[in-house]
């Protein structure tokens, strides 16, 4: 399995089409030795097609921040994995904490999305992570275990890789993070739980960390044995800053 560090940007509900194209190209051209890293950007739906066209043949790839589980139908306002693939996506995130908290997505829905994305040959990024309250009451491991059990319930479609993002809710956009050792410990737990649930297919998993990753801490998180990559929100919005973070992980 390819073990390049994975670094992705989550641009959330920011940037017009023009800004997304401009900033994606800026990032792509600023990365030194791009073959050493896997870099992709999760865009708003409206920018996906234009950015994927602009990045054709380049190293930075494109993904979506959300997806629906059906292929087509009367689901006003939703976007299917087929449509994402058609627009040039290679990745789709499912279950981000903001989707769970603001839009009421539960793990049953997230499980359907996770499997639909895999069925269509896109790489899903499944988010797991505990809230501040759950952490304070010592429930982190129980919460992560439950989230994974629901997401992997039933059968997992055959195929390629899937990414799990450990993203504690209390670390998102706050500047507060677990220590790299704490995140590493949870990522190891994720690996063990998945192995228990799906056996050998767990080899398809790459396990990442997200939540207030910055220039100061990115190399520390990526130096951990069980952290295969990082997801970056706020610090990815400025393309020069994001490229600097990526370059910090590249050997000359
Ligand atoms: C995110 O919300 O996916 C994220 C990683 O955000 P931030 O880096 O801003 O904590």
mmCIF file of N, CA, C and O in Angstrom, residues 94-97 100 104-114 126-129 143-144 146-152 164-165:
data_model
loop_
_atom_site.group_PDB
_atom_site.id
_atom_site.type_symbol
_atom_site.label_atom_id
_atom_site.label_comp_id
_atom_site.label_asym_id
_atom_site.label_seq_id
_atom_site.Cartn_x
_atom_site.Cartn_y
_atom_site.Cartn_z
ATOM 1 N N UNK A 94 -17.588 12.130 4.677
ATOM 2 C CA UNK A 94 -18.898 11.836 5.274
ATOM 3 C C UNK A 94 -18.825 11.980 6.786
ATOM 4 O O UNK A 94 -17.837 11.600 7.404
ATOM 5 N N UNK A 95 -19.872 12.588 7.346
ATOM 6 C CA UNK A 95 -19.999 12.647 8.802
ATOM 7 C C UNK A 95 -19.165 13.697 9.503
ATOM 8 O O UNK A 95 -18.871 13.564 10.697
ATOM 9 N N UNK A 96 -18.809 14.782 8.794
ATOM 10 C CA UNK A 96 -18.085 15.859 9.495
ATOM 11 C C UNK A 96 -18.918 16.331 10.693
ATOM 12 O O UNK A 96 -20.154 16.357 10.632
ATOM 13 N N UNK A 97 -18.255 16.738 11.755
ATOM 14 C CA UNK A 97 -18.967 17.141 12.984
ATOM 15 C C UNK A 97 -19.968 18.261 12.714
ATOM 16 O O UNK A 97 -21.032 18.315 13.351
ATOM 17 N N UNK A 100 -23.062 16.703 11.506
ATOM 18 C CA UNK A 100 -23.773 16.009 12.592
ATOM 19 C C UNK A 100 -24.465 17.023 13.502
ATOM 20 O O UNK A 100 -25.627 16.860 13.857
ATOM 21 N N UNK A 104 -28.002 17.592 11.805
ATOM 22 C CA UNK A 104 -28.644 16.424 12.430
ATOM 23 C C UNK A 104 -28.331 15.089 11.784
ATOM 24 O O UNK A 104 -29.126 14.156 11.883
ATOM 25 N N UNK A 105 -27.199 14.979 11.106
ATOM 26 C CA UNK A 105 -26.870 13.666 10.524
ATOM 27 C C UNK A 105 -26.490 12.697 11.636
ATOM 28 O O UNK A 105 -25.723 13.052 12.534
ATOM 29 N N UNK A 106 -27.055 11.488 11.553
ATOM 30 C CA UNK A 106 -26.665 10.492 12.553
ATOM 31 C C UNK A 106 -25.814 9.419 11.888
ATOM 32 O O UNK A 106 -25.650 9.401 10.664
ATOM 33 N N UNK A 107 -25.298 8.515 12.705
ATOM 34 C CA UNK A 107 -24.368 7.531 12.165
ATOM 35 C C UNK A 107 -25.018 6.523 11.234
ATOM 36 O O UNK A 107 -24.344 5.932 10.389
ATOM 37 N N UNK A 108 -26.345 6.348 11.344
ATOM 38 C CA UNK A 108 -27.055 5.491 10.387
ATOM 39 C C UNK A 108 -26.963 6.112 8.987
ATOM 40 O O UNK A 108 -26.662 5.440 7.996
ATOM 41 N N UNK A 109 -27.199 7.420 8.918
ATOM 42 C CA UNK A 109 -27.107 8.120 7.620
ATOM 43 C C UNK A 109 -25.670 8.124 7.119
ATOM 44 O O UNK A 109 -25.398 7.919 5.923
ATOM 45 N N UNK A 110 -24.767 8.337 8.044
ATOM 46 C CA UNK A 110 -23.353 8.425 7.660
ATOM 47 C C UNK A 110 -22.868 7.079 7.113
ATOM 48 O O UNK A 110 -22.125 7.019 6.132
ATOM 49 N N UNK A 111 -23.353 5.992 7.715
ATOM 50 C CA UNK A 111 -22.983 4.649 7.248
ATOM 51 C C UNK A 111 -23.436 4.446 5.806
ATOM 52 O O UNK A 111 -22.707 3.892 4.976
ATOM 53 N N UNK A 112 -24.642 4.908 5.488
ATOM 54 C CA UNK A 112 -25.156 4.742 4.111
ATOM 55 C C UNK A 112 -24.320 5.542 3.129
ATOM 56 O O UNK A 112 -24.011 5.106 2.028
ATOM 57 N N UNK A 113 -23.945 6.749 3.556
ATOM 58 C CA UNK A 113 -23.108 7.597 2.690
ATOM 59 C C UNK A 113 -21.737 6.943 2.477
ATOM 60 O O UNK A 113 -21.218 6.900 1.361
ATOM 61 N N UNK A 114 -21.166 6.466 3.572
ATOM 62 C CA UNK A 114 -19.834 5.848 3.542
ATOM 63 C C UNK A 114 -19.802 4.713 2.517
ATOM 64 O O UNK A 114 -18.909 4.630 1.667
ATOM 65 N N UNK A 126 -14.249 9.157 6.344
ATOM 66 C CA UNK A 126 -15.254 9.001 7.401
ATOM 67 C C UNK A 126 -14.741 9.693 8.663
ATOM 68 O O UNK A 126 -13.678 9.358 9.175
ATOM 69 N N UNK A 127 -15.531 10.665 9.161
ATOM 70 C CA UNK A 127 -15.097 11.416 10.348
ATOM 71 C C UNK A 127 -15.639 10.758 11.611
ATOM 72 O O UNK A 127 -16.826 10.414 11.676
ATOM 73 N N UNK A 128 -14.776 10.606 12.582
ATOM 74 C CA UNK A 128 -15.205 10.173 13.912
ATOM 75 C C UNK A 128 -14.564 11.118 14.935
ATOM 76 O O UNK A 128 -13.548 11.743 14.647
ATOM 77 N N UNK A 129 -15.178 11.204 16.099
ATOM 78 C CA UNK A 129 -14.577 12.067 17.122
ATOM 79 C C UNK A 129 -15.580 12.409 18.193
ATOM 80 O O UNK A 129 -16.786 12.470 17.945
ATOM 81 N N UNK A 143 -17.212 6.287 22.515
ATOM 82 C CA UNK A 143 -17.868 7.024 21.419
ATOM 83 C C UNK A 143 -17.261 6.627 20.069
ATOM 84 O O UNK A 143 -17.988 6.324 19.105
ATOM 85 N N UNK A 144 -15.946 6.585 19.999
ATOM 86 C CA UNK A 144 -15.283 6.249 18.733
ATOM 87 C C UNK A 144 -15.652 4.819 18.313
ATOM 88 O O UNK A 144 -15.964 4.557 17.143
ATOM 89 N N UNK A 146 -18.348 3.138 19.094
ATOM 90 C CA UNK A 146 -19.748 3.099 18.620
ATOM 91 C C UNK A 146 -19.880 3.677 17.215
ATOM 92 O O UNK A 146 -20.588 3.138 16.372
ATOM 93 N N UNK A 147 -19.219 4.798 16.982
ATOM 94 C CA UNK A 147 -19.310 5.431 15.659
ATOM 95 C C UNK A 147 -18.821 4.460 14.576
ATOM 96 O O UNK A 147 -19.438 4.311 13.523
ATOM 97 N N UNK A 148 -17.720 3.782 14.867
ATOM 98 C CA UNK A 148 -17.160 2.853 13.873
ATOM 99 C C UNK A 148 -18.055 1.636 13.696
ATOM 100 O O UNK A 148 -18.259 1.161 12.574
ATOM 101 N N UNK A 149 -18.625 1.148 14.793
ATOM 102 C CA UNK A 149 -19.481 -0.041 14.689
ATOM 103 C C UNK A 149 -20.690 0.241 13.814
ATOM 104 O O UNK A 149 -21.082 -0.575 12.991
ATOM 105 N N UNK A 150 -21.262 1.434 13.953
ATOM 106 C CA UNK A 150 -22.429 1.752 13.121
ATOM 107 C C UNK A 150 -21.989 1.950 11.666
ATOM 108 O O UNK A 150 -22.594 1.418 10.737
ATOM 109 N N UNK A 151 -20.894 2.680 11.476
ATOM 110 C CA UNK A 151 -20.456 2.980 10.098
ATOM 111 C C UNK A 151 -20.090 1.705 9.340
ATOM 112 O O UNK A 151 -20.324 1.603 8.140
ATOM 113 N N UNK A 152 -19.523 0.736 10.030
ATOM 114 C CA UNK A 152 -19.084 -0.485 9.355
ATOM 115 C C UNK A 152 -20.093 -1.623 9.470
ATOM 116 O O UNK A 152 -19.805 -2.737 9.051
ATOM 117 N N UNK A 164 -10.199 7.126 7.439
ATOM 118 C CA UNK A 164 -10.932 7.476 8.658
ATOM 119 C C UNK A 164 -10.225 8.699 9.237
ATOM 120 O O UNK A 164 -8.995 8.684 9.397
ATOM 121 N N UNK A 165 -10.990 9.730 9.527
ATOM 122 C CA UNK A 165 -10.408 10.953 10.096
ATOM 123 C C UNK A 165 -10.810 11.044 11.563
ATOM 124 O O UNK A 165 -12.003 11.213 11.864
#
